[in-house]
Each structure stands twice: as structure tokens, then as C-alpha cells.
Coordinates of C-alpha atoms in Angstrom, one line a residue:
Chain A
M400 CA -134.1 -40.5 -135.7
A401 CA -130.0 -41.1 -136.4
T402 CA -131.2 -44.4 -138.0
I403 CA -132.2 -42.5 -141.3
T404 CA -129.1 -41.5 -142.2
T405 CA -127.2 -44.7 -141.8
P406 CA -126.5 -46.5 -144.7
T407 CA -128.7 -49.6 -143.9
T408 CA -131.9 -48.5 -145.5
E409 CA -132.1 -51.2 -148.1
A410 CA -134.9 -52.7 -146.4
P411 CA -136.7 -53.6 -149.8
R412 CA -140.5 -54.0 -150.6
G413 CA -141.7 -57.5 -149.5
A414 CA -138.7 -58.1 -147.1
P415 CA -139.4 -60.3 -144.2
A416 CA -140.7 -58.7 -141.4
A417 CA -138.5 -58.1 -138.4
P418 CA -137.3 -60.8 -136.3
G419 CA -139.1 -61.6 -133.2
T420 CA -142.8 -61.0 -134.6
P421 CA -145.1 -63.7 -134.1
G422 CA -146.1 -66.3 -137.0
W423 CA -149.5 -64.7 -138.0
L424 CA -148.4 -61.3 -137.8
R425 CA -145.4 -62.1 -140.4
W426 CA -148.0 -64.0 -142.7
V427 CA -150.3 -60.5 -142.4
D428 CA -147.0 -58.7 -143.3
E429 CA -146.1 -60.8 -146.3
H430 CA -149.7 -60.8 -147.8
R431 CA -150.3 -57.1 -146.7
K432 CA -150.7 -56.0 -150.7
W433 CA -153.8 -58.3 -151.1
L434 CA -155.2 -57.8 -147.4
F435 CA -155.2 -54.5 -147.6
A436 CA -157.2 -54.4 -151.0
A437 CA -159.1 -57.1 -150.9
P438 CA -161.9 -55.9 -148.9
A439 CA -162.7 -52.8 -150.9
M440 CA -162.3 -54.6 -154.0
A441 CA -164.4 -57.4 -153.0
F442 CA -166.9 -54.8 -151.8
V443 CA -167.2 -52.8 -155.1
A444 CA -167.3 -56.3 -157.0
A445 CA -170.0 -57.7 -155.0
L446 CA -172.1 -54.6 -155.8
L447 CA -170.9 -54.2 -159.4
V448 CA -170.0 -57.3 -161.2
F449 CA -173.2 -59.4 -160.4
P450 CA -175.5 -56.6 -160.7
L451 CA -173.9 -55.5 -164.2
A452 CA -174.3 -59.3 -165.3
W453 CA -177.7 -59.5 -164.2
T454 CA -178.6 -56.5 -166.0
G455 CA -177.1 -57.8 -169.2
Y456 CA -179.3 -61.1 -168.6
L457 CA -182.4 -59.2 -167.9
S458 CA -182.0 -57.1 -171.2
L459 CA -182.4 -60.3 -173.1
T460 CA -186.0 -61.1 -171.4
D461 CA -189.1 -59.9 -171.2
A462 CA -189.2 -59.4 -167.5
E463 CA -192.0 -57.2 -166.3
G464 CA -194.1 -56.4 -163.3
S465 CA -191.8 -57.8 -160.7
V466 CA -188.6 -59.1 -161.1
R467 CA -189.7 -62.2 -159.2
A468 CA -192.2 -63.0 -162.1
E469 CA -191.8 -65.4 -164.8
S470 CA -189.8 -64.2 -167.6
E471 CA -189.0 -65.7 -171.0
F472 CA -185.4 -65.4 -172.9
V473 CA -186.3 -63.2 -175.8
G474 CA -183.0 -62.9 -177.3
L475 CA -182.1 -59.3 -178.8
R476 CA -185.8 -58.7 -179.4
N477 CA -185.4 -55.8 -176.5
Y478 CA -182.3 -54.4 -178.3
L479 CA -184.3 -54.2 -181.7
D480 CA -187.1 -52.5 -180.1
V481 CA -185.4 -50.2 -178.1
L482 CA -183.2 -49.4 -181.2
S483 CA -186.0 -48.7 -183.4
D484 CA -187.8 -46.7 -180.8
T485 CA -188.0 -43.1 -182.3
E486 CA -190.6 -42.2 -179.7
R487 CA -188.6 -42.4 -176.5
F488 CA -185.3 -43.8 -177.1
W489 CA -183.8 -41.8 -179.6
P490 CA -185.2 -38.7 -178.3
A491 CA -183.7 -39.5 -175.3
V492 CA -180.0 -40.3 -176.8
G493 CA -180.7 -36.9 -178.2
R494 CA -181.4 -35.0 -174.8
T495 CA -178.6 -36.9 -173.2
A496 CA -176.1 -35.8 -176.0
T497 CA -177.7 -32.1 -176.0
F498 CA -177.6 -31.6 -172.1
T499 CA -174.2 -32.9 -171.8
V500 CA -172.4 -31.2 -174.9
V501 CA -174.0 -27.9 -174.1
A502 CA -173.6 -28.2 -170.6
L503 CA -170.1 -29.1 -170.7
L504 CA -169.3 -26.5 -173.4
F505 CA -170.7 -23.7 -170.9
E506 CA -169.0 -25.1 -167.7
V507 CA -165.7 -25.1 -169.6
V508 CA -165.6 -21.6 -171.3
L509 CA -167.1 -19.9 -168.4
G510 CA -165.0 -22.1 -165.9
M511 CA -161.7 -21.3 -168.0
A512 CA -162.9 -17.4 -167.8
I513 CA -163.6 -17.3 -164.0
A514 CA -160.3 -19.5 -163.3
L515 CA -158.1 -16.9 -165.5
L516 CA -160.0 -14.1 -163.4
L517 CA -159.1 -15.7 -160.3
W518 CA -155.4 -16.8 -160.8
R519 CA -153.5 -13.8 -159.8
P520 CA -153.7 -13.2 -156.1
F521 CA -156.0 -10.3 -155.0
K522 CA -157.7 -8.8 -151.9
G523 CA -160.8 -10.9 -150.8
Q524 CA -159.7 -14.0 -153.0
R525 CA -160.3 -16.4 -150.5
W526 CA -164.3 -15.0 -150.3
V527 CA -164.7 -15.6 -153.9
R528 CA -163.5 -19.0 -153.2
V529 CA -165.7 -19.8 -150.6
A530 CA -168.8 -18.4 -152.9
I531 CA -167.4 -20.9 -155.6
L532 CA -167.7 -23.6 -153.1
M533 CA -171.4 -23.0 -152.2
P534 CA -173.3 -24.4 -155.4
L535 CA -170.8 -27.3 -155.6
V536 CA -171.7 -28.5 -151.9
A537 CA -175.2 -27.7 -152.2
T538 CA -177.8 -30.5 -152.3
P539 CA -179.0 -31.2 -155.7
V540 CA -182.6 -31.9 -155.2
A541 CA -182.7 -28.8 -153.0
V542 CA -181.1 -26.9 -155.5
G543 CA -184.0 -28.2 -158.0
M544 CA -186.5 -27.2 -155.5
M545 CA -184.8 -23.8 -155.4
W546 CA -184.7 -22.9 -158.8
R547 CA -188.4 -24.2 -159.3
L548 CA -189.5 -21.5 -157.4
I549 CA -186.8 -18.9 -158.9
F550 CA -188.4 -20.0 -162.6
D551 CA -192.0 -20.3 -161.6
P552 CA -193.8 -18.5 -164.1
N553 CA -196.2 -16.8 -161.9
I554 CA -194.5 -16.0 -158.9
G555 CA -190.9 -16.7 -159.6
M556 CA -187.9 -14.0 -159.2
A557 CA -186.9 -14.7 -162.8
N558 CA -189.8 -13.2 -164.5
Q559 CA -190.0 -10.5 -162.1
L560 CA -186.5 -9.8 -163.0
L561 CA -187.2 -9.9 -166.6
G562 CA -190.1 -7.6 -165.9
W563 CA -187.9 -5.0 -164.6
F564 CA -186.1 -4.9 -168.2
G565 CA -189.3 -5.0 -170.1
I566 CA -189.2 -8.3 -171.0
G567 CA -192.2 -10.6 -170.9
P568 CA -192.7 -13.5 -168.7
Q569 CA -190.8 -16.7 -169.8
P570 CA -192.4 -20.3 -168.9
W571 CA -188.8 -21.7 -168.3
L572 CA -189.4 -25.2 -166.5
A573 CA -192.8 -25.2 -167.7
G574 CA -192.6 -24.6 -171.4
Q575 CA -191.9 -27.8 -173.7
H576 CA -189.3 -26.2 -175.4
S577 CA -187.6 -24.3 -172.7
A578 CA -187.3 -26.7 -169.9
L579 CA -184.2 -28.5 -171.4
P580 CA -182.2 -25.2 -171.9
T581 CA -183.3 -24.0 -168.3
T582 CA -182.2 -27.6 -166.6
I583 CA -178.9 -26.9 -168.6
F584 CA -178.7 -23.8 -167.0
I585 CA -179.0 -25.2 -163.6
D586 CA -176.4 -27.7 -164.3
V587 CA -174.2 -24.7 -165.5
W588 CA -174.7 -22.8 -162.2
Q589 CA -174.3 -25.9 -159.9
W590 CA -170.9 -27.5 -162.0
T591 CA -169.3 -24.4 -163.4
P592 CA -167.5 -24.0 -160.1
M593 CA -166.3 -27.5 -160.0
V594 CA -164.0 -26.7 -163.3
V595 CA -163.3 -23.3 -161.8
L596 CA -161.4 -25.2 -159.0
I597 CA -159.7 -28.3 -161.3
L598 CA -158.4 -25.3 -163.7
L599 CA -157.3 -23.0 -161.0
A600 CA -155.3 -25.7 -159.3
G601 CA -154.0 -26.6 -162.4
L602 CA -153.0 -22.9 -163.5
T603 CA -151.5 -22.4 -160.2
S604 CA -149.2 -25.3 -160.7
L605 CA -147.6 -24.0 -163.8
S606 CA -144.2 -22.8 -163.8
E607 CA -144.0 -18.9 -164.5
E608 CA -141.0 -18.9 -167.0
P609 CA -142.9 -19.7 -170.3
Q610 CA -145.2 -16.7 -169.3
E611 CA -142.1 -14.7 -168.7
A612 CA -140.3 -15.8 -171.9
A613 CA -143.5 -15.1 -174.1
R614 CA -144.1 -11.8 -172.4
I615 CA -140.1 -10.5 -173.3
D616 CA -140.8 -11.9 -177.0
G617 CA -143.5 -9.3 -176.9
A618 CA -146.6 -11.8 -177.0
S619 CA -150.1 -9.8 -176.4
T620 CA -152.4 -11.2 -173.6
W621 CA -154.3 -13.2 -176.0
Q622 CA -151.2 -14.7 -177.6
R623 CA -149.8 -15.8 -174.1
F624 CA -153.1 -17.6 -173.6
R625 CA -153.6 -19.2 -176.9
H626 CA -150.0 -20.4 -177.1
V627 CA -148.4 -20.7 -173.6
T628 CA -151.1 -20.9 -171.0
L629 CA -153.9 -23.2 -172.9
P630 CA -151.6 -25.9 -174.3
L631 CA -149.8 -26.2 -170.9
L632 CA -153.0 -26.5 -169.2
M633 CA -154.4 -29.0 -171.6
P634 CA -154.0 -32.2 -169.6
T635 CA -155.8 -30.4 -166.5
L636 CA -158.6 -29.5 -169.0
T637 CA -159.0 -32.9 -170.1
V638 CA -159.3 -34.2 -166.6
A639 CA -162.0 -31.8 -166.0
V640 CA -164.0 -32.4 -169.3
L641 CA -163.5 -36.4 -168.4
L642 CA -165.0 -35.6 -164.7
R643 CA -167.7 -33.2 -165.4
G644 CA -168.4 -35.1 -168.9
I645 CA -169.5 -38.3 -167.1
D646 CA -171.4 -36.7 -164.4
A647 CA -173.3 -34.6 -166.9
L648 CA -174.1 -37.9 -168.8
K649 CA -175.4 -39.3 -165.7
T650 CA -177.4 -36.4 -164.4
F651 CA -180.5 -37.5 -162.7
D652 CA -181.1 -35.4 -159.4
I653 CA -181.9 -31.9 -160.9
L654 CA -184.1 -33.6 -163.8
Y655 CA -186.2 -35.4 -161.8
A656 CA -186.4 -32.9 -159.0
T657 CA -187.7 -30.2 -161.3
K658 CA -189.6 -32.4 -164.0
G659 CA -190.7 -35.6 -161.9
R660 CA -191.5 -38.6 -163.5
G661 CA -191.0 -39.0 -167.4
G662 CA -189.1 -35.8 -167.6
G663 CA -192.2 -34.0 -167.8
S664 CA -195.8 -34.5 -169.5
F665 CA -194.0 -34.2 -172.9
H666 CA -190.8 -36.0 -171.8
E667 CA -189.2 -32.9 -172.5
V668 CA -186.3 -33.4 -170.2
E669 CA -186.2 -37.2 -170.1
T670 CA -182.7 -38.2 -170.6
L671 CA -181.2 -42.0 -170.9
N672 CA -181.0 -41.9 -167.1
V673 CA -184.5 -40.4 -166.5
Y674 CA -185.9 -42.6 -168.9
A675 CA -184.2 -45.6 -167.5
Y676 CA -185.3 -44.9 -163.9
G677 CA -188.8 -44.6 -165.1
L678 CA -188.7 -47.7 -167.1
S679 CA -187.4 -49.7 -163.9
F680 CA -189.2 -47.9 -160.9
D681 CA -192.2 -45.9 -162.4
Y682 CA -193.2 -48.8 -164.8
N683 CA -191.6 -51.9 -163.6
E684 CA -190.4 -52.9 -167.3
Y685 CA -187.2 -54.5 -166.2
G686 CA -186.4 -56.2 -169.7
V687 CA -186.6 -53.1 -171.7
S688 CA -185.0 -50.9 -168.9
S689 CA -182.1 -53.2 -168.9
T690 CA -181.5 -53.0 -172.3
V691 CA -181.7 -49.2 -172.2
L692 CA -179.3 -49.4 -169.4
I693 CA -176.7 -51.7 -171.1
L694 CA -176.8 -49.2 -174.3
F695 CA -176.3 -46.4 -172.1
F696 CA -173.3 -47.9 -170.5
L697 CA -171.9 -48.6 -173.6
I698 CA -172.4 -45.0 -174.7
I699 CA -170.7 -43.8 -171.2
I700 CA -167.8 -46.3 -171.9
G701 CA -167.3 -45.1 -175.7
A702 CA -167.4 -41.6 -174.5
M703 CA -164.9 -42.4 -171.9
W704 CA -162.8 -44.2 -174.2
A705 CA -162.6 -41.3 -176.8
L706 CA -161.7 -38.7 -174.3
T707 CA -159.1 -40.8 -172.3
A708 CA -157.5 -41.5 -176.2
R709 CA -157.8 -37.8 -176.6
R710 CA -155.9 -37.1 -173.3
K711 CA -152.9 -39.5 -174.2
E712 CA -153.0 -37.4 -177.5
A713 CA -152.5 -34.3 -175.3
Q714 CA -150.0 -35.8 -173.4
R715 CA -147.6 -36.7 -176.3
Chain B
M1485 CA -146.1 -8.7 -161.9
K1486 CA -148.9 -5.8 -161.6
A1487 CA -152.0 -5.7 -163.7
R1488 CA -153.3 -2.8 -165.5
P1489 CA -155.9 -0.6 -163.7
A1490 CA -158.5 -1.3 -166.5
Y1491 CA -158.0 -4.9 -166.0
Q1492 CA -158.2 -4.4 -162.1
V1493 CA -161.6 -2.5 -162.4
F1494 CA -163.0 -5.1 -165.0
R1495 CA -162.0 -8.0 -162.8
V1496 CA -163.8 -6.8 -159.9
V1497 CA -167.0 -6.1 -161.9
A1498 CA -166.7 -9.6 -163.5
L1499 CA -166.0 -11.5 -159.9
T1500 CA -169.1 -9.5 -158.6
V1501 CA -171.3 -11.0 -161.0
V1502 CA -169.7 -14.3 -160.8
V1503 CA -170.2 -14.0 -156.9
L1504 CA -173.8 -12.9 -157.0
T1505 CA -174.9 -15.2 -159.7
L1506 CA -173.6 -18.1 -157.5
V1507 CA -174.6 -17.1 -154.3
A1508 CA -177.8 -14.9 -154.8
P1509 CA -180.3 -17.9 -155.6
L1510 CA -179.2 -19.7 -152.3
L1511 CA -179.7 -16.4 -150.2
W1512 CA -183.0 -16.1 -152.3
M1513 CA -184.0 -19.8 -151.0
I1514 CA -183.0 -19.0 -147.5
S1515 CA -184.9 -15.7 -147.3
A1516 CA -187.8 -17.4 -149.0
S1517 CA -188.0 -19.9 -146.1
F1518 CA -188.8 -17.1 -143.6
K1519 CA -191.6 -15.5 -145.5
T1520 CA -195.1 -16.4 -145.5
N1521 CA -196.7 -18.1 -149.0
V1522 CA -198.1 -14.4 -149.7
D1523 CA -195.1 -12.5 -149.3
I1524 CA -193.1 -14.9 -151.6
Y1525 CA -195.7 -14.0 -154.1
D1526 CA -195.0 -10.1 -153.4
P1527 CA -192.0 -8.8 -155.6
G1528 CA -192.2 -5.7 -153.2
K1529 CA -191.4 -7.8 -150.4
A1530 CA -188.3 -9.2 -152.1
L1531 CA -186.0 -7.7 -149.5
A1532 CA -188.3 -6.1 -146.9
F1533 CA -190.3 -8.6 -145.1
S1534 CA -191.1 -9.4 -141.7
P1535 CA -189.6 -13.0 -141.2
T1536 CA -191.6 -15.9 -139.8
M1537 CA -190.4 -19.3 -138.2
D1538 CA -193.8 -20.7 -139.4
N1539 CA -192.3 -22.9 -142.1
Y1540 CA -189.7 -24.3 -139.9
A1541 CA -192.2 -24.9 -137.2
K1542 CA -194.2 -26.7 -139.8
V1543 CA -191.6 -28.7 -141.6
L1544 CA -190.0 -29.6 -138.2
Q1545 CA -193.1 -30.5 -136.3
Q1546 CA -195.6 -32.0 -139.0
A1547 CA -193.3 -33.8 -141.4
N1548 CA -190.7 -35.5 -139.1
Y1549 CA -187.8 -33.6 -140.3
V1550 CA -185.9 -34.3 -137.2
E1551 CA -186.2 -37.9 -137.8
F1552 CA -185.0 -37.5 -141.7
I1553 CA -182.1 -35.3 -140.3
V1554 CA -180.9 -38.0 -137.9
N1555 CA -181.3 -40.8 -140.6
S1556 CA -179.2 -38.5 -143.2
L1557 CA -176.5 -37.8 -140.2
W1558 CA -176.3 -41.7 -139.5
V1559 CA -176.1 -43.0 -143.1
A1560 CA -173.9 -40.4 -144.1
F1561 CA -171.3 -40.8 -141.1
A1562 CA -171.7 -44.6 -141.2
A1563 CA -170.9 -44.9 -144.8
T1564 CA -168.0 -42.3 -144.5
V1565 CA -166.6 -44.3 -141.6
A1566 CA -166.9 -47.6 -143.3
S1567 CA -165.5 -46.4 -146.5
L1568 CA -162.2 -45.1 -144.5
F1569 CA -161.9 -48.0 -143.2
L1570 CA -162.0 -50.2 -146.5
G1571 CA -160.8 -47.6 -148.6
V1572 CA -157.7 -46.2 -146.9
P1573 CA -155.6 -49.4 -146.6
A1574 CA -156.8 -50.6 -150.1
A1575 CA -155.6 -47.3 -151.5
Y1576 CA -152.1 -47.3 -149.9
S1577 CA -151.7 -50.8 -151.0
M1578 CA -152.9 -49.9 -154.8
S1579 CA -150.6 -46.8 -154.5
R1580 CA -147.4 -48.6 -153.4
F1581 CA -147.7 -51.5 -155.3
N1582 CA -148.7 -49.9 -158.3
M1583 CA -151.9 -52.0 -158.5
K1584 CA -153.5 -49.9 -161.8
K1585 CA -155.9 -52.6 -162.8
S1586 CA -157.4 -53.1 -159.3
A1587 CA -157.7 -49.7 -158.9
L1588 CA -159.5 -49.5 -162.0
V1589 CA -162.1 -51.8 -160.6
V1590 CA -162.9 -49.5 -157.8
L1591 CA -163.0 -46.5 -159.8
M1592 CA -165.5 -48.1 -162.2
A1593 CA -168.1 -47.6 -159.8
R1594 CA -167.5 -43.9 -160.4
V1595 CA -168.5 -44.4 -164.0
I1596 CA -171.4 -46.7 -163.9
P1597 CA -175.0 -45.2 -163.9
G1598 CA -176.4 -45.9 -160.6
V1599 CA -179.5 -46.7 -162.2
S1600 CA -178.2 -50.0 -163.8
L1601 CA -177.4 -51.3 -160.5
L1602 CA -180.4 -50.1 -158.7
V1603 CA -182.8 -53.3 -160.2
P1604 CA -180.4 -56.4 -159.0
W1605 CA -179.8 -54.4 -155.8
Y1606 CA -183.3 -54.3 -154.9
Y1607 CA -184.0 -57.7 -156.0
V1608 CA -181.0 -59.0 -153.9
F1609 CA -181.6 -57.0 -150.8
S1610 CA -185.3 -57.4 -150.5
N1611 CA -184.8 -61.1 -150.5
L1612 CA -182.6 -60.4 -147.8
K1613 CA -185.1 -58.4 -146.2
M1614 CA -182.7 -55.6 -146.3
V1615 CA -184.6 -52.8 -148.2
G1616 CA -186.1 -50.1 -145.9
G1617 CA -183.4 -50.7 -143.5
F1618 CA -180.3 -48.4 -142.6
G1619 CA -177.8 -51.3 -143.7
V1620 CA -178.8 -51.1 -147.4
L1621 CA -178.7 -47.3 -147.4
I1622 CA -175.4 -47.5 -145.7
I1623 CA -174.0 -50.2 -148.3
S1624 CA -175.5 -48.1 -151.4
H1625 CA -173.9 -44.6 -150.0
M1626 CA -170.6 -46.4 -149.7
F1627 CA -170.6 -47.5 -153.2
V1628 CA -170.5 -43.8 -154.0
S1629 CA -168.1 -42.6 -151.4
L1630 CA -165.6 -45.7 -151.6
P1631 CA -164.4 -45.2 -154.9
L1632 CA -164.0 -41.3 -153.9
V1633 CA -161.7 -42.5 -150.8
V1634 CA -159.7 -44.7 -152.9
Y1635 CA -159.3 -42.0 -155.5
I1636 CA -158.2 -39.3 -153.0
M1637 CA -156.1 -41.5 -150.9
M1638 CA -154.0 -43.1 -153.6
G1639 CA -153.2 -39.5 -154.7
Y1640 CA -152.2 -38.8 -151.5
F1641 CA -150.0 -41.9 -150.7
D1642 CA -148.5 -41.4 -153.9
S1643 CA -147.1 -38.0 -152.6
L1644 CA -145.9 -39.5 -149.3
P1645 CA -142.2 -40.6 -149.7
E1646 CA -141.3 -44.3 -149.2
E1647 CA -138.4 -43.1 -147.4
L1648 CA -139.9 -42.7 -144.2
E1649 CA -141.4 -46.2 -143.9
E1650 CA -138.4 -47.8 -145.0
A1651 CA -136.5 -46.0 -141.9
A1652 CA -138.9 -47.4 -139.7
L1653 CA -138.4 -50.9 -140.9
V1654 CA -134.8 -50.3 -140.2
D1655 CA -136.0 -49.5 -136.8
G1656 CA -137.6 -53.0 -136.4
L1657 CA -141.1 -52.3 -137.3
T1658 CA -143.4 -54.6 -139.5
H1659 CA -144.6 -53.3 -143.0
V1660 CA -148.2 -53.2 -141.2
G1661 CA -146.6 -51.8 -138.3
A1662 CA -145.0 -48.9 -140.1
F1663 CA -148.1 -48.2 -142.0
R1664 CA -150.2 -47.9 -138.9
R1665 CA -147.3 -45.9 -136.8
I1666 CA -145.8 -43.7 -139.7
T1667 CA -148.0 -43.5 -142.4
L1668 CA -151.3 -43.0 -141.3
P1669 CA -150.7 -40.5 -139.0
L1670 CA -149.1 -38.6 -141.7
S1671 CA -152.0 -39.2 -143.8
V1672 CA -154.5 -37.4 -141.5
P1673 CA -154.6 -34.3 -143.8
G1674 CA -155.6 -36.5 -146.8
I1675 CA -158.0 -38.9 -144.7
A1676 CA -159.9 -35.6 -143.5
T1677 CA -160.1 -34.6 -147.0
A1678 CA -161.6 -38.0 -148.0
G1679 CA -163.9 -38.0 -145.2
I1680 CA -165.7 -34.7 -145.7
L1681 CA -166.2 -35.3 -149.5
S1682 CA -167.5 -38.7 -148.7
F1683 CA -169.8 -37.4 -146.2
I1684 CA -171.0 -34.2 -148.4
F1685 CA -171.6 -36.9 -151.5
S1686 CA -173.2 -39.1 -149.1
W1687 CA -175.5 -36.5 -147.5
N1688 CA -176.6 -35.1 -151.0
N1689 CA -177.2 -38.6 -152.7
F1690 CA -180.9 -38.9 -153.6
M1691 CA -181.3 -41.7 -156.2
F1692 CA -180.3 -44.9 -154.3
A1693 CA -182.3 -43.5 -151.1
L1694 CA -185.3 -42.8 -153.1
V1695 CA -185.4 -46.3 -154.2
L1696 CA -184.0 -48.5 -151.1
S1697 CA -185.6 -46.5 -148.1
D1698 CA -188.8 -46.5 -146.7
A1699 CA -190.6 -44.2 -144.5
D1700 CA -189.0 -44.7 -141.3
T1701 CA -185.6 -44.5 -143.0
K1702 CA -186.0 -41.7 -145.3
T1703 CA -183.2 -39.3 -145.8
L1704 CA -183.4 -35.4 -146.4
P1705 CA -183.2 -35.1 -149.9
V1706 CA -186.1 -37.7 -150.5
A1707 CA -188.2 -36.2 -147.9
I1708 CA -187.8 -33.0 -149.8
F1709 CA -188.7 -34.7 -152.9
D1710 CA -191.8 -35.5 -150.9
F1711 CA -193.1 -32.3 -150.6
V1712 CA -193.9 -31.7 -154.0
G1713 CA -196.4 -33.8 -155.9
Y1714 CA -199.3 -32.4 -154.2
A1715 CA -201.5 -30.1 -156.3
S1716 CA -200.5 -26.8 -155.0
I1717 CA -196.8 -26.6 -153.5
D1718 CA -196.4 -25.0 -150.1
W1719 CA -193.4 -22.9 -151.2
G1720 CA -192.4 -21.7 -147.9
G1721 CA -192.3 -24.9 -146.4
L1722 CA -190.5 -26.4 -149.5
M1723 CA -187.7 -23.7 -149.0
A1724 CA -187.8 -24.5 -145.4
A1725 CA -187.0 -28.1 -145.9
A1726 CA -184.4 -27.2 -148.8
T1727 CA -182.7 -24.9 -146.4
V1728 CA -182.6 -27.5 -143.5
V1729 CA -180.7 -29.9 -145.9
T1730 CA -178.5 -27.4 -147.7
V1731 CA -177.3 -24.9 -145.0
P1732 CA -175.6 -27.5 -142.8
I1733 CA -173.7 -29.0 -145.4
M1734 CA -172.6 -25.2 -146.7
V1735 CA -171.6 -24.3 -143.1
I1736 CA -169.3 -27.4 -142.9
A1737 CA -167.9 -26.7 -146.2
L1738 CA -167.2 -22.9 -145.2
F1739 CA -165.2 -24.1 -142.5
V1740 CA -163.0 -26.9 -144.0
Q1741 CA -163.1 -25.2 -147.4
K1742 CA -159.1 -26.0 -147.8
Y1743 CA -159.9 -29.9 -147.5
V1744 CA -163.3 -29.6 -149.7
V1745 CA -161.2 -27.9 -152.7
S1746 CA -158.1 -30.3 -152.4
G1747 CA -160.6 -33.1 -152.5
L1748 CA -162.5 -31.8 -155.4
T1749 CA -159.4 -31.1 -157.2
A1750 CA -157.5 -34.4 -156.2
G1751 CA -155.6 -35.5 -159.0
A1752 CA -156.5 -32.7 -161.7
T1753 CA -153.2 -31.5 -161.7
K1754 CA -151.2 -34.6 -162.5
G1755 CA -152.9 -35.3 -165.7

């Protein structure tokens, strides 16, 4: 490969293809930028843009029963109805916010602690990492079923464990007030490892010098974490919060698998996603469900925007 | 640098607790799948029980699980291959020509709640007589895995030096030829990462198959969900079904953990 060292490496981007190539190949070569990107973009756009526009349209109609049925344009009535609905919509917004914020808080704090524990190499590190990977790749529906058995009030392992410590049985998923915290626990169990992996990748890529400098200056372990490691890790932490936050907002599998339709008989785990799914596919209220979805979408975009703004600030 | 002995002890204890918390529930699920429903109920039989294969026999014979396993394998495999086929060249273009806005379109698919697309999809695909077929399942799963592939591969191509391709151009290859002959072979680890992750996410996907599959095309997560909803749950059978879907994917992850980790943390350290 002596040619690499020759000074003629100026074949710039978009340079014509080598002489002697057939015409069609040359055309492909010149247009590769879009030829490569177009199929993937067309695929996503077709599955994304039209449905979103249609959902937007449906949200302005009274579509119900079947999407084929006659529906009437009702303007913003659905929006007024949904936004003044304090029985299902606003509680669902509240649960979505509670679920996301609380789960995220636990996942970030625990994730950070575990990542710090794993940071410095030790014997058996490989096996700890394997263990951390297991909840992440486990199928969420199966995970939901597994915790249903463990948290079963009568035969579940959780209450047997509590019994050994002399604590009375808890209703867990079956309780009207304990169901949401229990599903948050399951989410934390499954997704804290994700935060651990991301933060660990961030920690490993940090340079050692600032740590050493702080140590020589006599900073304590906590001071070094607070004033050296944490600021340097901030961009990674924001990525972790962003990725996890979006997915936590959209949580569906675990909630539907553990509590079923409507998020339980008192809607105790009914988040926006579960609510919208129920409206669409259990009750076929397409107009209203589209309205909820558009509002949900706006919330997600808003949350993302707030977080990326925060991220840009952190980078400055 | 050497950590203090007290910290060493604390770390061992803390990590043991972490590992047990993460792994014990899964082991509990697997052990319950080998128990009779009576033994599951008995705390004294938590560890000492005589294993039975009845649950598996029941699940595999009566509930057509073999068929659902094949469905899941086929959908995840086809969605992964198709996503790599579309996603790898797209990611290459987006990385080399810095097509940030185009990349954003593809990555939007990651952000949108799936439910908001399902009603229109259902409408269109049922008009095309595709609902309940494999085509629509594969397409919907691709919607999950394609953005994943693009995201991972863009990061990977960003880190591949352009000079190698330029050298190939000097040697008389076309741009497309250089991509095919130089860049692609060098990207095999990245493609493996993207492919494995795409397979895992497709295998685990629940919501799309819940709406778009029918009795013949059902995937495993949906089949498990069908287990409940009866008046009383057959816990042994349910845990066997849950084990059947979870354990294979965990074993795969065990063997290729390097790729899974790099896929899950892709882009994280660049900020």
C-alpha cells in the first residue's frame, strides 16, 4: 500500500469517479450522498410523517368505533374536552410525570453510585458487568410477569421475604396506592443498569490528570467527586438522562403486562401511553385518543427541548 | 492507585448486593418454571424442590409455543437484516456528508410514542390486507431497529478515518467501490453491534405485535401476555413461557456482551 504515502491524496469529496467506469456507475457514484440515505429516510418518513399528520387530523374529528366510520370535523372540541378532563387525562399526566421523574431520579442516583463502585478495575469485574446486562436484555413483558409472581400478595416471594423480617404482607401491585410505586421499582430494576453502563463508559473515558491534581491539592474523596468527576461527567450524565427519560415517558410494556387494560381497575398505573393505547384499541375512541396523543407528543418534545437546552448549557 | 482496605470490603459487599438484586429475580423466575404450582406456593420449597418439566411440556405442546418462537425469530431476523441493509449506507452518508437534519428525521422515530402511529398504520395496513401478516410485523419492528442502526453506525463511521477511502480512490476505486471494499469490511464490529442490538429490541418488542399480529403470526411477548387474563393464573406455565422468551436472549447477550455494551452506550461519551 505504498500509494498511501504518495503526495497525490487530494482526491476530494465529490471528485469524479476514476476513468474507465461505466456511465451508470459514475452516476451512482456522483449521487451516492442521497442514494445511500434516501431509502432509509423514505422508509421512516412514510411510516412517520403521514401517520402523524393523520393523527393530527383525527384529533379534530369525532372518529369513533371504526376508523372507517363516518366522522365529523369538530374543531378543537376534543382538545377542550381532554384538557378539562380531570378524571382520566390529568391524573394520567400526573402519573406519567411521577413515574418518569421518580424512576429517573432513582436510576440516576443508583446508577451513578454503582458506576463509581465499578470504575476502578478489580477481580471479577467481568462477571459483575454480565450480571448488569441481564435485566437490560430481558424481555419487558416477561419481566412484568416475573414480578407479578414475586409481588403476588398471597404466594409471592416478596411478602415471604418481608415475613422473615417480621413485616406484614403488602399488596404491592394489587394495591390502589402501592401499584404505581411498585411499577416504578420494576422500571428501576430493569433500567438502572442502562445508566450504569453509560456512566461507566463516560468515567472510563475521563483523563486521570484532574483527579491526580485534586488529590495532590489534598481534596477529599467527596470533594474530588463533587468538584472534579461530576462536572467532567456532566455531558454523559445528560445523555443518560435524555435517553432514559424519553423511554420512561413512553413506558408501556411493564405497565400493561402487570396491570392490564386501563392501568388496573382504579386506573392506578394509567399513564398517558396506557391511556392513549386503551382509548385507541380497547375502546376505539380514535378522535379523543388522537388528541391525547398529540398532547403527549407535545409534552415529549417539550421535555426533550428542555433537556437539550440544558445539555448545551452544560457543554459551554 | 491502591484503594484503602475498608473501601475494598465495602465495595465487595455493595457489589454483591447489586448483583444479587439484579440476578436473583431472574433465577427465581427460572426456578419457578421447574416447579409445580403447589411448590411455587410453598416457601419451604424455595430452593429445595424436585424439578419437573411439566410446565415446559404443557407450554410447548398445548400453546403452540414452538410456532411463536419461530415467528419471533423470523420477525426479529428479517427486521434486523432489512434495517442493516437500509441503515448502514444511510448512516455512512449521514456521517460523511454531515447530514444532521436528515439524521434527525430518522432519529425522531426513537422519540415518538408508538401508539400515535399505530392507529394510522392499522388503518392503512388493513386496507392493504396486510394486518396479521409477517410483512407488517417486520416493517413495524424495522421502525424500531432502523433508527438504532443509523444511530450506532453514524457514531462508528465518524470514528473511521476518511484517509483510508481516499487512498482507495487514488488506487482507482470509485467512491461506492471504496465504501464496499474498504469501509464496509472495516465496519464489521460496528455492524455486529448494531445487528445484535436491533435483534434484541425487535425480539423484546411488545406493543406493535400486540396490535398488528394475529393468531398465526403472534410473537412470543404477545403469546406470554395471552397467558394471563384467565380467572386464575397458571404460574408454573407462565414462568416457563417467560423463561422461554427471556433466557435465549440473555444467553446471546452473555456471549456477545462486548457488542451489546458498546451498542447501548453508543454516542454516550461524546456528549
